[in-house]
């Protein structure tokens, strides 16, 4: 496939990205983002819309003063006051735009086709007279009558524009239409063509790539695809696809920095990266099913189109109901937790049971479950056969516990200040006479937070002879975890005796 060998990456995170609802960068934030964009290697950084505020002018000037490698561009309408504001900010790259579609002409601008053409030409000539690089955008180009659009772009070329941009302002393009449009424009003008895609139908990256395939030389992108409404074409997806799917060899972007940049922008904007977002999403290199994990452990390429290292991300072996023994072994090895076969089976079964209930087992959950298994007493004299708890605001918390104590089945109900207290009291009564134990310490932690977090209970019990033992349990239910932990410690004390 023939694609141009000088594709420019025009990043508009600081302008269109900032137009995403709720996003407003401070001057310092803009400076830092511009530095990172420059480090990663984008060709042009659109830093803002200088005419809109003093802050925009200040940040534009400050970024320009950094002397970065990238071109520093500012947005202007086709108005002298906007262009003067850009000049006043010391920028020498102007991205000027005016709406050209009938909708924009009739409802927004209330101007005729001729007036729009005239204004565009005026702005381009004014910019060129001031020695500025000019990129001209026909806003809503993709809903503009094709003949008129071509007429506007031809006029822009004659007026001296250095590059024309084709904004798909409301994201209505689809790949075959993109191809037709860019091919048509290319047949009519000689200056480079740029594409600016919005993601309303999830096609921004696909359309941008198709534009490049059809001869465009530049694509506008934003980090994480943030921007107006559903956003813009995503920088990471676009450049990685360009490199991997299209085999583009001249990419100047240091793809290893993509993940960090994405996280940085996500933190600054508060816009979370969807877990399943390509390239930088939390699941982009995560594997859960046993078959996939087995393949990945043998050769990651079996289920990964690129390596996580290529984009500065990391591989994740997730555990859940699809987990296979291989994944679990590899995780335990990663955490250097050594357990025997019996303990392994116990951990494996618990993970499957939790997975069946829809729980995703995090690394922290796994460590707690495995450490719990490690601490299980070898021969358990006391086993839990069943437990029922009742609690509420109008009844006393009551627990009925059934235990097997050295083979004898015993059952007792107790009330307490809460279900855990009631259950522990019932256990204490049941084991009295067999072993005299006291609870010395009780700690409970929700491992990962959230209402479905696993509860990790840690206890220390002692007997009258001064023997002490810890007990631990990790379960989705607080009462069960508490009961399991206390029985674990009691069984260990019995084992000492
Ligand atoms: O989407 C759009 O049309 C724009 C223009 C300002 C180029 O962002
Ligand atoms: Zn836009």
CSV table of C-alpha atoms and ligand atoms in Angstrom, one decimal:
chain,number,residue,atom,x,y,z
A,1,UNK,CA,0.0,0.0,0.0
A,2,UNK,CA,1.4,3.4,-1.0
A,3,UNK,CA,1.3,6.0,1.7
A,4,UNK,CA,3.2,9.3,1.7
A,5,UNK,CA,6.6,9.0,3.5
A,6,UNK,CA,6.3,12.4,5.2
A,7,UNK,CA,3.2,12.1,7.4
A,8,UNK,CA,2.9,15.0,9.9
A,9,UNK,CA,1.3,14.5,13.3
A,10,UNK,CA,-0.6,17.6,14.3
A,11,UNK,CA,-1.6,17.3,18.0
A,12,UNK,CA,-4.6,19.4,19.1
A,13,UNK,CA,-4.9,18.1,22.7
A,14,UNK,CA,-4.4,21.6,24.0
A,15,UNK,CA,-7.1,23.1,21.7
A,16,UNK,CA,-9.7,20.6,20.5
A,17,UNK,CA,-8.8,18.4,23.5
A,18,UNK,CA,-9.4,21.2,25.8
A,19,UNK,CA,-12.8,21.7,24.2
A,20,UNK,CA,-13.9,18.4,25.8
A,21,UNK,CA,-16.6,19.2,28.4
A,22,UNK,CA,-15.1,19.9,31.8
A,23,UNK,CA,-11.5,20.3,30.6
A,24,UNK,CA,-9.6,23.5,31.2
A,25,UNK,CA,-5.8,23.4,31.5
A,26,UNK,CA,-3.9,26.0,33.5
A,27,UNK,CA,-0.9,27.7,31.9
A,28,UNK,CA,1.5,25.5,33.8
A,29,UNK,CA,-0.3,22.4,32.7
A,30,UNK,CA,-0.3,23.5,29.1
A,31,UNK,CA,3.4,24.1,29.2
A,32,UNK,CA,4.0,20.6,30.7
A,33,UNK,CA,1.8,18.9,28.1
A,34,UNK,CA,3.5,20.8,25.3
A,35,UNK,CA,6.9,19.7,26.5
A,36,UNK,CA,5.7,16.0,26.7
A,37,UNK,CA,4.2,16.2,23.2
A,38,UNK,CA,7.4,17.7,21.9
A,39,UNK,CA,9.5,14.9,23.6
A,40,UNK,CA,7.3,12.2,22.1
A,41,UNK,CA,7.9,13.7,18.7
A,42,UNK,CA,4.8,15.3,17.3
A,43,UNK,CA,5.4,17.7,14.4
A,44,UNK,CA,2.9,20.4,15.3
A,45,UNK,CA,1.3,21.4,18.6
A,46,UNK,CA,-1.9,23.4,18.5
A,47,UNK,CA,-1.6,25.2,21.8
A,48,UNK,CA,-4.9,27.1,21.9
A,49,UNK,CA,-7.1,29.8,20.6
A,50,UNK,CA,-5.1,33.0,21.5
A,51,UNK,CA,-8.0,35.5,20.9
A,52,UNK,CA,-10.3,33.9,23.5
A,53,UNK,CA,-8.5,35.1,26.7
A,54,UNK,CA,-5.4,36.6,28.1
A,55,UNK,CA,-4.6,33.2,29.6
A,56,UNK,CA,-4.6,31.6,26.2
A,57,UNK,CA,-2.3,34.3,24.9
A,58,UNK,CA,0.0,33.9,27.9
A,59,UNK,CA,0.2,30.1,27.5
A,60,UNK,CA,0.7,30.3,23.8
A,61,UNK,CA,3.6,32.8,24.2
A,62,UNK,CA,5.1,30.8,27.1
A,63,UNK,CA,5.0,27.6,25.0
A,64,UNK,CA,6.5,29.3,22.0
A,65,UNK,CA,9.3,30.7,24.2
A,66,UNK,CA,10.3,27.1,25.2
A,67,UNK,CA,11.9,26.8,21.8
A,68,UNK,CA,10.5,23.3,21.2
A,69,UNK,CA,11.2,21.3,18.0
A,70,UNK,CA,7.5,21.1,17.1
A,71,UNK,CA,5.7,23.9,15.2
A,72,UNK,CA,3.6,25.8,17.7
A,73,UNK,CA,0.2,26.6,16.1
A,74,UNK,CA,-2.8,28.7,17.3
A,75,UNK,CA,-6.3,28.6,16.1
A,76,UNK,CA,-8.0,31.7,14.6
A,77,UNK,CA,-11.3,32.5,13.0
A,78,UNK,CA,-10.8,34.3,9.6
A,79,UNK,CA,-10.9,37.6,11.5
A,80,UNK,CA,-8.1,40.2,11.7
A,81,UNK,CA,-8.5,40.5,15.5
A,82,UNK,CA,-7.9,36.7,15.9
A,83,UNK,CA,-4.9,36.8,13.7
A,84,UNK,CA,-3.5,39.9,15.5
A,85,UNK,CA,-3.9,38.0,18.8
A,86,UNK,CA,-1.9,35.1,17.4
A,87,UNK,CA,0.8,37.5,16.1
A,88,UNK,CA,0.7,39.1,19.5
A,89,UNK,CA,1.4,35.7,21.1
A,90,UNK,CA,4.5,35.4,18.9
A,91,UNK,CA,3.2,32.4,17.1
A,92,UNK,CA,4.1,31.9,13.5
A,93,UNK,CA,1.8,29.0,12.6
A,94,UNK,CA,-1.8,29.9,12.2
A,95,UNK,CA,-4.7,27.4,11.8
A,96,UNK,CA,-7.5,29.5,10.5
A,97,UNK,CA,-11.0,28.2,9.9
A,98,UNK,CA,-14.5,29.2,8.7
A,99,UNK,CA,-17.6,27.0,8.3
A,100,UNK,CA,-18.5,26.2,4.7
A,101,UNK,CA,-21.4,23.8,4.9
A,102,UNK,CA,-24.9,25.1,4.2
A,103,UNK,CA,-25.8,24.5,7.9
A,104,UNK,CA,-23.0,26.7,9.0
A,105,UNK,CA,-23.6,29.3,6.2
A,106,UNK,CA,-27.3,29.6,6.9
A,107,UNK,CA,-27.6,29.2,10.7
A,108,UNK,CA,-24.2,30.0,12.2
A,109,UNK,CA,-22.5,32.6,10.0
A,110,UNK,CA,-25.6,33.9,8.0
A,111,UNK,CA,-23.2,34.5,5.1
A,112,UNK,CA,-23.3,33.7,1.5
A,113,UNK,CA,-20.8,31.3,-0.2
A,114,UNK,CA,-19.1,34.3,-1.7
A,115,UNK,CA,-18.7,36.1,1.6
A,116,UNK,CA,-17.2,33.1,3.2
A,117,UNK,CA,-14.7,32.7,0.3
A,118,UNK,CA,-13.8,36.3,0.5
A,119,UNK,CA,-13.2,36.1,4.3
A,120,UNK,CA,-11.1,33.0,4.0
A,121,UNK,CA,-8.9,34.6,1.3
A,122,UNK,CA,-8.5,37.7,3.4
A,123,UNK,CA,-7.4,35.8,6.5
A,124,UNK,CA,-4.9,33.6,4.5
A,125,UNK,CA,-3.4,36.6,2.7
A,126,UNK,CA,-3.2,38.6,6.0
A,127,UNK,CA,-1.4,35.8,7.7
A,128,UNK,CA,1.0,35.3,4.8
A,129,UNK,CA,1.7,39.1,4.6
A,130,UNK,CA,2.9,38.7,8.2
A,131,UNK,CA,5.2,35.8,7.3
A,132,UNK,CA,3.1,33.2,9.1
A,133,UNK,CA,2.6,29.6,8.1
A,134,UNK,CA,-1.0,29.1,7.3
A,135,UNK,CA,-3.2,26.0,7.6
A,136,UNK,CA,-6.7,26.6,6.4
A,137,UNK,CA,-9.7,24.6,7.5
A,138,UNK,CA,-13.1,24.5,5.9
A,139,UNK,CA,-15.1,23.7,9.0
A,140,UNK,CA,-17.8,21.1,8.5
A,141,UNK,CA,-16.0,20.2,5.2
A,142,UNK,CA,-17.5,16.8,5.1
A,143,UNK,CA,-21.1,18.2,5.0
A,144,UNK,CA,-20.2,20.9,2.4
A,145,UNK,CA,-21.3,20.6,-1.2
A,146,UNK,CA,-18.2,19.0,-2.9
A,147,UNK,CA,-17.9,21.6,-5.7
A,148,UNK,CA,-18.1,24.5,-3.3
A,149,UNK,CA,-15.6,22.8,-1.0
A,150,UNK,CA,-13.1,22.3,-3.9
A,151,UNK,CA,-13.6,25.9,-4.9
A,152,UNK,CA,-12.8,27.1,-1.4
A,153,UNK,CA,-9.7,24.9,-1.1
A,154,UNK,CA,-8.5,26.1,-4.6
A,155,UNK,CA,-9.0,29.7,-3.5
A,156,UNK,CA,-7.1,29.0,-0.3
A,157,UNK,CA,-4.2,27.5,-2.3
A,158,UNK,CA,-4.1,30.6,-4.6
A,159,UNK,CA,-4.2,32.9,-1.5
A,160,UNK,CA,-1.0,31.3,-0.3
A,161,UNK,CA,-2.2,28.7,2.3
A,162,UNK,CA,0.6,26.2,3.1
A,163,UNK,CA,-1.7,23.3,3.8
A,164,UNK,CA,-5.4,22.8,3.8
A,165,UNK,CA,-7.2,20.8,6.5
A,166,UNK,CA,-10.4,18.8,6.0
A,167,UNK,CA,-12.4,18.8,9.3
A,168,UNK,CA,-15.0,16.1,9.8
A,169,UNK,CA,-16.5,18.4,12.3
A,170,UNK,CA,-19.4,16.1,13.5
A,171,UNK,CA,-17.7,12.8,12.7
A,172,UNK,CA,-20.0,11.8,9.8
A,173,UNK,CA,-17.3,10.4,7.5
A,174,UNK,CA,-16.9,6.7,6.9
A,175,UNK,CA,-13.8,5.1,5.3
A,176,UNK,CA,-15.0,4.8,1.7
A,177,UNK,CA,-16.4,8.3,1.7
A,178,UNK,CA,-13.1,9.6,3.2
A,179,UNK,CA,-11.2,7.9,0.3
A,180,UNK,CA,-13.5,9.5,-2.3
A,181,UNK,CA,-13.3,13.0,-0.8
A,182,UNK,CA,-9.5,13.1,-0.2
A,183,UNK,CA,-8.8,11.7,-3.7
A,184,UNK,CA,-11.1,14.4,-5.2
A,185,UNK,CA,-9.4,17.2,-3.2
A,186,UNK,CA,-6.0,15.8,-4.2
A,187,UNK,CA,-6.9,15.9,-7.8
A,188,UNK,CA,-7.6,19.6,-7.5
A,189,UNK,CA,-5.0,21.1,-5.3
A,190,UNK,CA,-1.2,20.7,-5.0
A,191,UNK,CA,-0.5,21.8,-1.5
A,192,UNK,CA,-0.4,19.2,1.3
A,193,UNK,CA,-3.7,18.0,2.7
A,194,UNK,CA,-4.5,17.4,6.4
A,195,UNK,CA,-7.4,15.5,8.0
A,196,UNK,CA,-9.2,16.3,11.2
A,197,UNK,CA,-11.6,13.6,12.3
A,198,UNK,CA,-14.1,13.5,15.1
A,199,UNK,CA,-15.2,10.3,16.7
A,200,UNK,CA,-19.0,10.5,16.8
A,201,UNK,CA,-19.4,7.1,15.2
A,202,UNK,CA,-16.1,5.6,16.5
A,203,UNK,CA,-14.5,6.0,13.1
A,204,UNK,CA,-12.0,8.9,13.7
A,205,UNK,CA,-8.9,6.8,13.5
A,206,UNK,CA,-10.1,4.6,10.7
A,207,UNK,CA,-11.1,7.7,8.6
A,208,UNK,CA,-7.8,9.4,9.4
A,209,UNK,CA,-5.8,6.3,8.2
A,210,UNK,CA,-8.0,6.2,5.1
A,211,UNK,CA,-7.2,9.8,4.4
A,212,UNK,CA,-3.5,9.1,4.7
A,213,UNK,CA,-4.0,6.0,2.4
A,214,UNK,CA,-5.7,8.4,-0.1
A,215,UNK,CA,-2.8,10.8,-0.1
A,216,UNK,CA,-3.3,13.2,2.9
A,217,UNK,CA,0.0,14.2,4.5
A,218,UNK,CA,-1.1,15.1,8.0
A,219,UNK,CA,-3.6,14.0,10.6
A,220,UNK,CA,-4.9,16.0,13.6
A,221,UNK,CA,-5.0,13.9,16.8
A,222,UNK,CA,-5.4,14.3,20.5
A,223,UNK,CA,-4.0,12.3,23.4
A,224,UNK,CA,-6.6,9.6,24.5
A,225,UNK,CA,-8.8,11.0,21.7
A,226,UNK,CA,-10.2,13.7,24.0
A,227,UNK,CA,-12.1,16.5,22.3
A,228,UNK,CA,-15.5,17.9,21.5
A,229,UNK,CA,-18.4,15.4,22.2
A,230,UNK,CA,-17.0,11.9,21.4
A,231,UNK,CA,-13.6,13.4,20.8
A,232,UNK,CA,-11.0,13.2,18.1
A,233,UNK,CA,-8.8,10.7,16.5
A,234,UNK,CA,-6.5,9.2,19.2
A,235,UNK,CA,-2.8,9.9,18.9
A,236,UNK,CA,-1.7,6.5,20.2
A,237,UNK,CA,-4.1,4.5,18.1
A,238,UNK,CA,-3.3,6.4,15.0
A,239,UNK,CA,0.5,6.3,15.2
A,240,UNK,CA,0.6,2.7,16.3
A,241,UNK,CA,-1.7,1.6,13.4
A,242,UNK,CA,0.4,3.7,11.0
A,243,UNK,CA,3.5,1.9,12.1
A,244,UNK,CA,2.2,-1.6,12.6
A,245,UNK,CA,-0.7,-2.0,10.2
A,246,UNK,CA,0.7,0.2,7.4
A,247,UNK,CA,4.3,-0.5,8.0
A,248,UNK,CA,5.1,3.2,8.0
A,249,UNK,CA,8.9,3.5,8.5
A,250,UNK,CA,9.4,7.2,9.0
A,251,UNK,CA,7.4,7.6,12.2
A,252,UNK,CA,9.2,10.1,14.5
A,253,UNK,CA,7.0,9.4,17.5
A,254,UNK,CA,8.7,7.6,20.4
A,255,UNK,CA,5.9,5.1,20.9
A,256,UNK,CA,7.4,3.9,24.2
A,257,UNK,CA,6.2,7.2,25.8
A,258,UNK,CA,2.6,6.7,24.7
A,259,UNK,CA,1.3,5.0,27.8
A,260,UNK,CA,2.8,7.5,30.2
A,261,UNK,CA,1.6,10.4,28.2
A,262,UNK,CA,-1.9,8.9,28.1
A,263,UNK,CA,-1.9,8.5,31.9
A,264,UNK,CA,-0.6,12.0,32.4
A,265,UNK,CA,-3.4,13.5,30.3
A,266,UNK,CA,-6.0,11.3,32.0
A,267,UNK,CA,-4.9,12.5,35.4
A,268,UNK,CA,-4.8,16.2,34.4
A,269,UNK,CA,-8.2,16.1,32.7
A,270,UNK,CA,-10.0,13.7,35.0
A,271,UNK,CA,-11.1,11.8,31.9
A,272,UNK,CA,-10.6,8.1,32.7
A,273,UNK,CA,-9.1,5.9,30.0
A,274,UNK,CA,-11.7,3.2,29.2
A,275,UNK,CA,-10.4,-0.1,30.5
A,276,UNK,CA,-10.8,-1.7,27.0
A,277,UNK,CA,-9.3,1.3,25.1
A,278,UNK,CA,-6.8,0.0,22.5
A,279,UNK,CA,-3.1,0.6,23.1
A,280,UNK,CA,-3.2,2.3,26.5
A,281,UNK,CA,-6.3,0.9,28.2
A,282,UNK,CA,-5.9,-1.2,31.3
A,283,UNK,CA,-6.9,-4.4,29.5
A,284,UNK,CA,-5.0,-3.7,26.3
A,285,UNK,CA,-2.4,-6.3,27.2
A,286,UNK,CA,-4.4,-8.3,29.8
A,287,UNK,CA,-5.1,-12.0,29.5
A,288,UNK,CA,-7.5,-14.1,31.6
A,289,UNK,CA,-8.6,-17.2,29.7
A,290,UNK,CA,-6.5,-20.2,30.3
A,291,UNK,CA,-6.0,-20.9,26.6
A,292,UNK,CA,-4.8,-17.3,25.9
A,293,UNK,CA,-2.5,-17.2,29.0
A,294,UNK,CA,-1.0,-20.5,28.0
A,295,UNK,CA,-0.3,-19.1,24.5
A,296,UNK,CA,1.1,-15.8,25.8
A,297,UNK,CA,3.4,-17.5,28.3
A,298,UNK,CA,4.8,-19.6,25.4
A,299,UNK,CA,5.0,-16.7,22.9
A,300,UNK,CA,3.3,-13.4,23.6
A,301,UNK,CA,2.7,-12.9,19.9
A,302,UNK,CA,0.1,-15.6,19.9
A,303,UNK,CA,-2.4,-13.3,21.4
A,304,UNK,CA,-0.8,-9.8,21.2
A,305,UNK,CA,-0.5,-7.8,18.0
A,306,UNK,CA,2.3,-5.7,19.5
A,307,UNK,CA,4.3,-5.9,22.6
A,308,UNK,CA,3.2,-3.8,25.6
A,309,UNK,CA,6.8,-2.5,25.8
A,310,UNK,CA,6.4,-0.9,22.4
A,311,UNK,CA,4.0,1.6,23.9
A,312,UNK,CA,5.4,1.7,27.4
A,313,UNK,CA,2.6,-0.5,28.8
A,314,UNK,CA,2.8,-3.8,30.8
A,315,UNK,CA,1.3,-7.2,30.3
A,316,UNK,CA,-1.3,-8.3,32.8
A,317,UNK,CA,-2.3,-11.8,33.6
A,318,UNK,CA,-5.7,-11.4,35.1
A,319,UNK,CA,-7.4,-14.0,37.2
A,320,UNK,CA,-11.1,-14.8,37.1
A,321,UNK,CA,-13.4,-17.7,36.1
A,322,UNK,CA,-11.4,-18.3,32.9
A,323,UNK,CA,-8.2,-18.7,34.7
A,324,UNK,CA,-6.1,-21.8,33.9
A,325,UNK,CA,-3.6,-23.5,36.2
A,326,UNK,CA,-0.8,-22.1,34.0
A,327,UNK,CA,-1.8,-18.5,34.7
A,328,UNK,CA,-2.1,-19.1,38.3
A,329,UNK,CA,1.4,-20.7,38.5
A,330,UNK,CA,2.9,-17.9,36.6
A,331,UNK,CA,1.4,-15.3,38.9
A,332,UNK,CA,2.5,-17.1,42.0
A,333,UNK,CA,6.0,-17.4,40.5
A,334,UNK,CA,5.9,-13.6,39.7
A,335,UNK,CA,5.2,-12.9,43.4
A,336,UNK,CA,7.6,-15.6,44.6
A,337,UNK,CA,4.8,-17.3,46.7
A,338,UNK,CA,5.7,-21.0,47.1
A,339,UNK,CA,2.8,-23.3,47.9
A,340,UNK,CA,2.3,-27.0,47.8
A,341,UNK,CA,-0.1,-28.9,45.5
A,342,UNK,CA,-2.9,-29.1,48.2
A,343,UNK,CA,-2.6,-25.3,48.8
A,344,UNK,CA,-2.5,-24.6,45.1
A,345,UNK,CA,-5.7,-26.6,44.6
A,346,UNK,CA,-7.3,-24.6,47.4
A,347,UNK,CA,-6.3,-21.3,45.9
A,348,UNK,CA,-7.3,-22.4,42.4
A,349,UNK,CA,-10.7,-23.5,43.5
A,350,UNK,CA,-11.3,-20.3,45.5
A,351,UNK,CA,-10.4,-18.2,42.4
A,352,UNK,CA,-12.7,-20.1,40.2
A,353,UNK,CA,-15.5,-19.8,42.8
A,354,UNK,CA,-15.0,-16.1,43.1
A,355,UNK,CA,-14.7,-15.8,39.3
A,356,UNK,CA,-18.1,-17.6,38.9
A,357,UNK,CA,-19.6,-15.0,41.1
A,358,UNK,CA,-18.3,-12.3,38.7
A,359,UNK,CA,-15.4,-11.2,40.7
A,360,UNK,CA,-12.2,-10.1,39.0
A,361,UNK,CA,-9.3,-11.1,41.1
A,362,UNK,CA,-6.7,-8.4,41.4
A,363,UNK,CA,-3.0,-9.1,42.2
A,364,UNK,CA,-3.6,-7.9,45.7
A,365,UNK,CA,-6.5,-10.4,46.1
A,366,UNK,CA,-4.4,-13.2,44.8
A,367,UNK,CA,-1.5,-12.5,47.2
A,368,UNK,CA,-3.9,-12.5,50.1
A,369,UNK,CA,-5.6,-15.7,49.1
A,370,UNK,CA,-2.3,-17.5,48.5
A,371,UNK,CA,-0.9,-16.3,51.8
A,372,UNK,CA,-4.0,-17.5,53.5
A,373,UNK,CA,-3.6,-20.9,52.0
A,374,UNK,CA,0.0,-21.0,53.1
A,375,UNK,CA,-1.0,-20.4,56.7
A,376,UNK,CA,-3.7,-23.1,56.9
A,377,UNK,CA,-3.1,-25.7,59.7
A,378,UNK,CA,-2.2,-29.1,58.3
A,379,UNK,CA,-4.7,-31.2,60.2
A,380,UNK,CA,-7.8,-29.3,61.1
A,381,UNK,CA,-9.5,-30.7,64.3
A,382,UNK,CA,-12.3,-28.1,64.1
A,383,UNK,CA,-14.1,-27.6,60.9
A,384,UNK,CA,-17.0,-25.3,59.9
A,385,UNK,CA,-20.0,-27.2,58.8
A,386,UNK,CA,-22.4,-24.3,58.4
A,387,UNK,CA,-23.3,-20.9,59.6
A,388,UNK,CA,-26.4,-18.6,59.4
A,389,UNK,CA,-26.5,-15.0,60.5
A,390,UNK,CA,-29.4,-12.7,61.0
A,391,UNK,CA,-28.9,-9.0,61.5
A,392,UNK,CA,-30.9,-5.8,61.0
A,393,UNK,CA,-32.0,-2.7,62.9
A,394,UNK,CA,-34.9,-4.2,64.7
A,395,UNK,CA,-33.5,-7.6,65.7
A,396,UNK,CA,-30.4,-8.6,67.7
A,397,UNK,CA,-27.6,-9.9,65.5
A,398,UNK,CA,-27.7,-13.7,65.8
A,399,UNK,CA,-25.4,-16.3,64.5
A,400,UNK,CA,-25.9,-20.1,64.4
A,401,UNK,CA,-22.7,-22.0,63.9
A,402,UNK,CA,-22.3,-25.7,63.3
A,403,UNK,CA,-18.9,-27.2,63.8
A,404,UNK,CA,-17.3,-30.6,63.6
A,405,UNK,CA,-15.0,-30.9,66.6
A,406,UNK,CA,-12.8,-33.9,66.4
A,407,UNK,CA,-15.6,-35.6,64.4
A,408,UNK,CA,-18.4,-34.6,66.8
A,409,UNK,CA,-21.1,-32.3,65.3
A,410,UNK,CA,-22.0,-29.4,67.6
A,411,UNK,CA,-24.3,-26.4,67.0
A,412,UNK,CA,-24.9,-23.2,68.9
A,413,UNK,CA,-26.7,-19.9,68.4
A,414,UNK,CA,-25.5,-16.6,70.0
A,415,UNK,CA,-26.4,-13.0,69.8
A,416,UNK,CA,-23.8,-10.2,69.5
A,417,UNK,CA,-23.5,-6.5,68.7
A,418,UNK,CA,-23.1,-7.5,65.1
A,419,UNK,CA,-23.0,-10.7,63.0
A,420,UNK,CA,-19.2,-11.1,63.3
A,421,UNK,CA,-19.4,-10.7,67.1
A,422,UNK,CA,-22.3,-13.1,67.3
A,423,UNK,CA,-20.5,-15.7,65.2
A,424,UNK,CA,-17.3,-15.5,67.2
A,425,UNK,CA,-19.2,-15.8,70.4
A,426,UNK,CA,-20.9,-19.0,69.1
A,427,UNK,CA,-17.5,-20.5,68.2
A,428,UNK,CA,-16.1,-19.6,71.5
A,429,UNK,CA,-18.9,-21.4,73.3
A,430,UNK,CA,-18.7,-24.4,71.0
A,431,UNK,CA,-15.0,-25.0,71.5
A,432,UNK,CA,-15.1,-24.4,75.3
A,433,UNK,CA,-14.2,-27.6,77.1
A,434,UNK,CA,-12.2,-28.7,74.1
A,435,UNK,CA,-9.8,-25.8,74.1
A,436,UNK,CA,-9.7,-22.7,76.1
A,437,UNK,CA,-8.9,-19.9,73.7
A,438,UNK,CA,-9.2,-16.1,73.7
A,439,UNK,CA,-9.2,-13.7,70.8
A,440,UNK,CA,-6.3,-11.3,71.3
A,441,UNK,CA,-6.3,-9.3,68.1
A,442,UNK,CA,-8.8,-8.9,65.2
A,443,UNK,CA,-8.1,-6.9,62.1
A,444,UNK,CA,-10.2,-6.6,58.9
A,445,UNK,CA,-9.2,-5.0,55.6
A,446,UNK,CA,-11.1,-4.6,52.4
A,447,UNK,CA,-8.3,-5.5,49.9
A,448,UNK,CA,-9.1,-3.4,46.9
A,449,UNK,CA,-11.9,-1.1,48.0
A,450,UNK,CA,-15.4,-1.2,46.5
A,451,UNK,CA,-18.4,-3.1,47.6
A,452,UNK,CA,-17.2,-6.3,46.1
A,453,UNK,CA,-13.8,-6.1,47.7
A,454,UNK,CA,-12.5,-9.2,49.3
A,455,UNK,CA,-12.3,-9.0,53.1
A,456,UNK,CA,-9.0,-10.0,54.6
A,457,UNK,CA,-9.3,-10.9,58.3
A,458,UNK,CA,-6.2,-11.4,60.5
A,459,UNK,CA,-6.6,-12.6,64.1
A,460,UNK,CA,-4.3,-13.7,66.9
A,461,UNK,CA,-5.7,-16.2,69.5
A,462,UNK,CA,-4.0,-17.6,72.6
A,463,UNK,CA,-4.8,-20.3,75.1
A,464,UNK,CA,-4.3,-20.4,78.9
A,465,UNK,CA,-0.9,-22.0,78.5
A,466,UNK,CA,0.4,-18.9,76.6
A,467,UNK,CA,0.5,-20.5,73.2
A,468,UNK,CA,-0.4,-18.0,70.5
A,469,UNK,CA,-1.3,-18.5,66.8
A,470,UNK,CA,-2.3,-16.2,64.0
A,471,UNK,CA,-5.2,-16.9,61.7
A,472,UNK,CA,-5.9,-15.4,58.3
A,473,UNK,CA,-8.7,-15.6,55.8
A,474,UNK,CA,-9.6,-13.9,52.5
A,475,UNK,CA,-13.2,-14.2,51.4
A,476,UNK,CA,-15.9,-12.1,49.8
A,477,UNK,CA,-18.0,-12.3,53.0
A,478,UNK,CA,-16.9,-10.5,56.1
A,479,UNK,CA,-18.5,-13.0,58.5
A,480,UNK,CA,-17.2,-16.1,56.7
A,481,UNK,CA,-13.7,-14.5,56.6
A,482,UNK,CA,-13.8,-13.8,60.3
A,483,UNK,CA,-15.0,-17.3,61.2
A,484,UNK,CA,-12.5,-18.9,58.9
A,485,UNK,CA,-9.7,-16.9,60.4
A,486,UNK,CA,-10.5,-17.6,64.0
A,487,UNK,CA,-10.9,-21.4,63.3
A,488,UNK,CA,-7.6,-21.2,61.4
A,489,UNK,CA,-5.8,-19.8,64.5
A,490,UNK,CA,-7.6,-22.2,66.9
A,491,UNK,CA,-6.5,-25.2,64.8
A,492,UNK,CA,-3.0,-24.0,64.8
A,493,UNK,CA,-3.0,-23.8,68.6
A,494,UNK,CA,-4.4,-27.3,68.8
A,495,UNK,CA,-1.6,-28.4,66.5
A,496,UNK,CA,1.0,-26.9,68.8
A,497,UNK,CA,-0.4,-28.9,71.7
B,1,LIG,O1,-13.8,20.1,14.3
B,1,LIG,C1,-13.5,21.1,13.7
B,1,LIG,O2,-14.1,21.5,12.7
B,1,LIG,C2,-12.5,22.0,14.3
B,1,LIG,C3,-12.1,23.1,13.5
B,1,LIG,C4,-11.8,24.3,14.3
B,1,LIG,C5,-11.0,22.8,12.5
B,1,LIG,O3,-12.0,21.7,15.3
B,2,LIG,ZN1,-12.4,19.6,15.8
